[in-house]
PDB file of C-alpha atoms and ligand atoms in Angstrom:
ATOM      1  CA  MET A1277       0.000   0.000   0.000  1.00  0.00           C
ATOM      2  CA  VAL A1278       1.279   3.491  -0.836  1.00  0.00           C
ATOM      3  CA  LYS A1279       1.835   5.400   2.431  1.00  0.00           C
ATOM      4  CA  PRO A1280       2.188   9.136   3.062  1.00  0.00           C
ATOM      5  CA  ILE A1281       5.754  10.420   3.601  1.00  0.00           C
ATOM      6  CA  MET A1282       6.605  11.269   7.216  1.00  0.00           C
ATOM      7  CA  LYS A1283       8.193  14.713   7.577  1.00  0.00           C
ATOM      8  CA  ASP A1284       8.086  15.097  11.361  1.00  0.00           C
ATOM      9  CA  VAL A1285      11.775  15.492  12.293  1.00  0.00           C
ATOM     10  CA  LEU A1286      11.058  14.612  15.943  1.00  0.00           C
ATOM     11  CA  PHE A1287       9.696  11.216  14.856  1.00  0.00           C
ATOM     12  CA  LEU A1288      12.443  10.758  12.243  1.00  0.00           C
ATOM     13  CA  GLY A1289      15.060  11.558  14.885  1.00  0.00           C
ATOM     14  CA  GLN A1290      14.197   8.444  16.890  1.00  0.00           C
ATOM     15  CA  LYS A1291      16.057   5.145  16.625  1.00  0.00           C
ATOM     16  CA  SER A1292      14.164   2.286  14.951  1.00  0.00           C
ATOM     17  CA  GLU A1293      13.520  -1.072  16.616  1.00  0.00           C
ATOM     18  CA  PRO A1294      14.454  -4.526  15.244  1.00  0.00           C
ATOM     19  CA  ALA A1295      12.051  -5.875  12.617  1.00  0.00           C
ATOM     20  CA  THR A1296      10.520  -9.355  12.804  1.00  0.00           C
ATOM     21  CA  LYS A1297       8.863 -11.653  10.270  1.00  0.00           C
ATOM     22  CA  ALA A1298       5.587  -9.969  11.266  1.00  0.00           C
ATOM     23  CA  ASP A1299       6.889  -6.822   9.536  1.00  0.00           C
ATOM     24  CA  LEU A1300       7.026  -8.308   6.011  1.00  0.00           C
ATOM     25  CA  GLN A1301       4.055  -6.103   5.096  1.00  0.00           C
ATOM     26  CA  VAL A1302       6.195  -3.058   5.890  1.00  0.00           C
ATOM     27  CA  GLY A1303       8.587  -4.231   3.154  1.00  0.00           C
ATOM     28  CA  LYS A1304       5.692  -4.420   0.686  1.00  0.00           C
ATOM     29  CA  ASP A1305       4.471  -0.952   1.682  1.00  0.00           C
ATOM     30  CA  LEU A1306       8.001   0.384   1.111  1.00  0.00           C
ATOM     31  CA  GLN A1307       8.026  -1.199  -2.373  1.00  0.00           C
ATOM     32  CA  ASP A1308       4.686   0.426  -3.229  1.00  0.00           C
ATOM     33  CA  THR A1309       5.591   3.796  -1.741  1.00  0.00           C
ATOM     34  CA  LEU A1310       8.995   3.932  -3.468  1.00  0.00           C
ATOM     35  CA  GLN A1311       7.291   3.013  -6.739  1.00  0.00           C
ATOM     36  CA  ALA A1312       4.843   5.897  -6.257  1.00  0.00           C
ATOM     37  CA  ASN A1313       7.702   8.351  -5.517  1.00  0.00           C
ATOM     38  CA  ARG A1314      10.083   7.049  -8.178  1.00  0.00           C
ATOM     39  CA  ALA A1315      10.676  10.510  -9.678  1.00  0.00           C
ATOM     40  CA  GLY A1316      12.230  11.965  -6.544  1.00  0.00           C
ATOM     41  CA  CYS A1317      13.346   8.978  -4.520  1.00  0.00           C
ATOM     42  CA  VAL A1318      15.869   6.124  -4.752  1.00  0.00           C
ATOM     43  CA  GLY A1319      15.460   4.568  -1.341  1.00  0.00           C
ATOM     44  CA  MET A1320      13.463   4.759   1.865  1.00  0.00           C
ATOM     45  CA  ALA A1321      13.510   3.716   5.483  1.00  0.00           C
ATOM     46  CA  ALA A1322      10.402   2.432   7.276  1.00  0.00           C
ATOM     47  CA  ASN A1323      10.223   5.453   9.580  1.00  0.00           C
ATOM     48  CA  MET A1324       9.654   7.586   6.484  1.00  0.00           C
ATOM     49  CA  ILE A1325       6.267   5.856   6.206  1.00  0.00           C
ATOM     50  CA  GLY A1326       5.662   6.134   9.938  1.00  0.00           C
ATOM     51  CA  VAL A1327       6.928   2.703  11.060  1.00  0.00           C
ATOM     52  CA  LYS A1328       9.782   2.734  13.584  1.00  0.00           C
ATOM     53  CA  LYS A1329      11.243  -0.636  12.525  1.00  0.00           C
ATOM     54  CA  ARG A1330      14.615  -1.521  10.999  1.00  0.00           C
ATOM     55  CA  VAL A1331      13.482  -1.970   7.393  1.00  0.00           C
ATOM     56  CA  ILE A1332      14.887  -0.135   4.367  1.00  0.00           C
ATOM     57  CA  ILE A1333      14.544  -0.286   0.603  1.00  0.00           C
ATOM     58  CA  VAL A1334      17.366   0.534  -1.820  1.00  0.00           C
ATOM     59  CA  ASN A1335      17.067   1.016  -5.563  1.00  0.00           C
ATOM     60  CA  MET A1336      19.783  -0.911  -7.410  1.00  0.00           C
ATOM     61  CA  GLY A1337      19.011   0.074 -10.941  1.00  0.00           C
ATOM     62  CA  PHE A1338      16.530  -2.499 -12.221  1.00  0.00           C
ATOM     63  CA  VAL A1339      15.385  -3.742  -8.832  1.00  0.00           C
ATOM     64  CA  ASP A1340      14.516  -2.399  -5.409  1.00  0.00           C
ATOM     65  CA  ILE A1341      15.975  -4.468  -2.578  1.00  0.00           C
ATOM     66  CA  VAL A1342      14.151  -4.607   0.742  1.00  0.00           C
ATOM     67  CA  MET A1343      16.448  -5.184   3.736  1.00  0.00           C
ATOM     68  CA  PHE A1344      15.218  -6.210   7.175  1.00  0.00           C
ATOM     69  CA  ASN A1345      17.583  -5.487  10.094  1.00  0.00           C
ATOM     70  CA  PRO A1346      20.456  -4.434   7.809  1.00  0.00           C
ATOM     71  CA  ALA A1347      23.888  -4.358   9.461  1.00  0.00           C
ATOM     72  CA  LEU A1348      26.978  -2.697   8.062  1.00  0.00           C
ATOM     73  CA  LEU A1349      29.850  -5.210   8.115  1.00  0.00           C
ATOM     74  CA  SER A1350      32.544  -3.097   6.486  1.00  0.00           C
ATOM     75  CA  LYS A1351      33.157   0.209   4.743  1.00  0.00           C
ATOM     76  CA  ASP A1352      36.123   1.808   2.980  1.00  0.00           C
ATOM     77  CA  THR A1353      37.210   4.812   0.925  1.00  0.00           C
ATOM     78  CA  PRO A1354      35.358   7.839   2.357  1.00  0.00           C
ATOM     79  CA  TYR A1355      34.347  10.776   0.169  1.00  0.00           C
ATOM     80  CA  GLU A1356      32.422  14.028   0.522  1.00  0.00           C
ATOM     81  CA  THR A1357      29.099  14.369  -1.249  1.00  0.00           C
ATOM     82  CA  GLU A1358      25.713  16.124  -1.157  1.00  0.00           C
ATOM     83  CA  GLU A1359      22.377  14.394  -0.643  1.00  0.00           C
ATOM     84  CA  GLY A1360      18.710  15.173  -0.616  1.00  0.00           C
ATOM     85  CA  CYS A1361      15.954  13.359   1.233  1.00  0.00           C
ATOM     86  CA  LEU A1362      12.241  12.993   0.548  1.00  0.00           C
ATOM     87  CA  SER A1363      11.559  13.916   4.185  1.00  0.00           C
ATOM     88  CA  LEU A1364      13.658  17.102   4.036  1.00  0.00           C
ATOM     89  CA  THR A1365      13.985  20.151   1.830  1.00  0.00           C
ATOM     90  CA  GLY A1366      17.142  20.860  -0.140  1.00  0.00           C
ATOM     91  CA  VAL A1367      20.513  19.084  -0.145  1.00  0.00           C
ATOM     92  CA  ARG A1368      23.123  18.729   2.583  1.00  0.00           C
ATOM     93  CA  LYS A1369      26.805  17.800   2.702  1.00  0.00           C
ATOM     94  CA  THR A1370      27.763  14.407   4.090  1.00  0.00           C
ATOM     95  CA  THR A1371      30.584  11.834   4.128  1.00  0.00           C
ATOM     96  CA  ARG A1372      29.929   8.422   2.554  1.00  0.00           C
ATOM     97  CA  TYR A1373      32.035   5.360   1.792  1.00  0.00           C
ATOM     98  CA  GLU A1374      32.660   4.069  -1.710  1.00  0.00           C
ATOM     99  CA  ASN A1375      32.427   0.361  -0.799  1.00  0.00           C
ATOM    100  CA  ILE A1376      30.350  -1.308   1.882  1.00  0.00           C
ATOM    101  CA  GLU A1377      29.210  -4.791   2.829  1.00  0.00           C
ATOM    102  CA  VAL A1378      25.795  -5.320   4.445  1.00  0.00           C
ATOM    103  CA  GLU A1379      24.048  -8.274   5.996  1.00  0.00           C
ATOM    104  CA  TYR A1380      20.232  -8.392   6.153  1.00  0.00           C
ATOM    105  CA  HIS A1381      17.137 -10.563   5.915  1.00  0.00           C
ATOM    106  CA  ASP A1382      15.334 -10.444   2.567  1.00  0.00           C
ATOM    107  CA  MET A1383      11.571 -10.591   1.791  1.00  0.00           C
ATOM    108  CA  ASN A1384      11.725 -14.387   2.223  1.00  0.00           C
ATOM    109  CA  TRP A1385      13.421 -13.838   5.577  1.00  0.00           C
ATOM    110  CA  LYS A1386      16.614 -15.426   4.261  1.00  0.00           C
ATOM    111  CA  LYS A1387      19.918 -14.052   5.472  1.00  0.00           C
ATOM    112  CA  GLN A1388      21.821 -12.248   2.715  1.00  0.00           C
ATOM    113  CA  ARG A1389      25.235 -10.677   2.530  1.00  0.00           C
ATOM    114  CA  GLN A1390      25.916  -8.139  -0.182  1.00  0.00           C
ATOM    115  CA  LYS A1391      28.785  -5.940  -1.306  1.00  0.00           C
ATOM    116  CA  LEU A1392      27.747  -2.568  -2.703  1.00  0.00           C
ATOM    117  CA  SER A1393      29.762   0.137  -4.421  1.00  0.00           C
ATOM    118  CA  GLY A1394      29.093   3.656  -5.633  1.00  0.00           C
ATOM    119  CA  TRP A1395      25.499   4.871  -5.919  1.00  0.00           C
ATOM    120  CA  PRO A1396      23.642   1.866  -4.392  1.00  0.00           C
ATOM    121  CA  ALA A1397      26.180   1.902  -1.527  1.00  0.00           C
ATOM    122  CA  GLN A1398      25.492   5.604  -0.963  1.00  0.00           C
ATOM    123  CA  ILE A1399      21.714   5.100  -0.913  1.00  0.00           C
ATOM    124  CA  CYS A1400      22.094   2.200   1.500  1.00  0.00           C
ATOM    125  CA  GLN A1401      24.228   4.303   3.895  1.00  0.00           C
ATOM    126  CA  HIS A1402      21.661   7.115   3.787  1.00  0.00           C
ATOM    127  CA  GLU A1403      18.858   4.678   4.707  1.00  0.00           C
ATOM    128  CA  LEU A1404      20.962   3.004   7.430  1.00  0.00           C
ATOM    129  CA  ASP A1405      21.371   6.457   8.999  1.00  0.00           C
ATOM    130  CA  HIS A1406      17.573   6.860   9.045  1.00  0.00           C
ATOM    131  CA  LEU A1407      17.333   3.719  11.212  1.00  0.00           C
ATOM    132  CA  GLU A1408      19.596   5.394  13.782  1.00  0.00           C
ATOM    133  CA  GLY A1409      17.481   8.533  13.701  1.00  0.00           C
ATOM    134  CA  ILE A1410      20.186  10.380  11.788  1.00  0.00           C
ATOM    135  CA  LEU A1411      19.096  12.808   9.101  1.00  0.00           C
ATOM    136  CA  ILE A1412      21.681  14.144   6.669  1.00  0.00           C
TER     137      ILE A1412
HETATM  138 ZN1  LIG B 877      16.327  10.210   3.561  1.00  0.00          ZN
END
């Protein structure tokens, strides 16, 4: 289901709680909501649709990957960049890492480990920050 975008910075500033199998619907809602906001959005965290759970979605070109309880295993090669966010106005400066490795549960609740570089890695780091209540 397409959900409205949360813009309350007090809510977005809170840390998200671990997701469980009961939150699979949240992953589907993220897929629908990202699809509906495709023009201005490449990824989302669950708190952006009002759910304080550790679920994110990352666009990887042809597919959107939903990650439950994503954990950053490694990161290297920092760089300075500017980002925007659907929940905020304008762009802000931030530091990201060129290469990362994440571990997460997928939509079938299978454990996955994935290496990301460049743009998908940047999106993923932005969404991981959302889970910690960090806004760019
Ligand atoms: Zn954002």
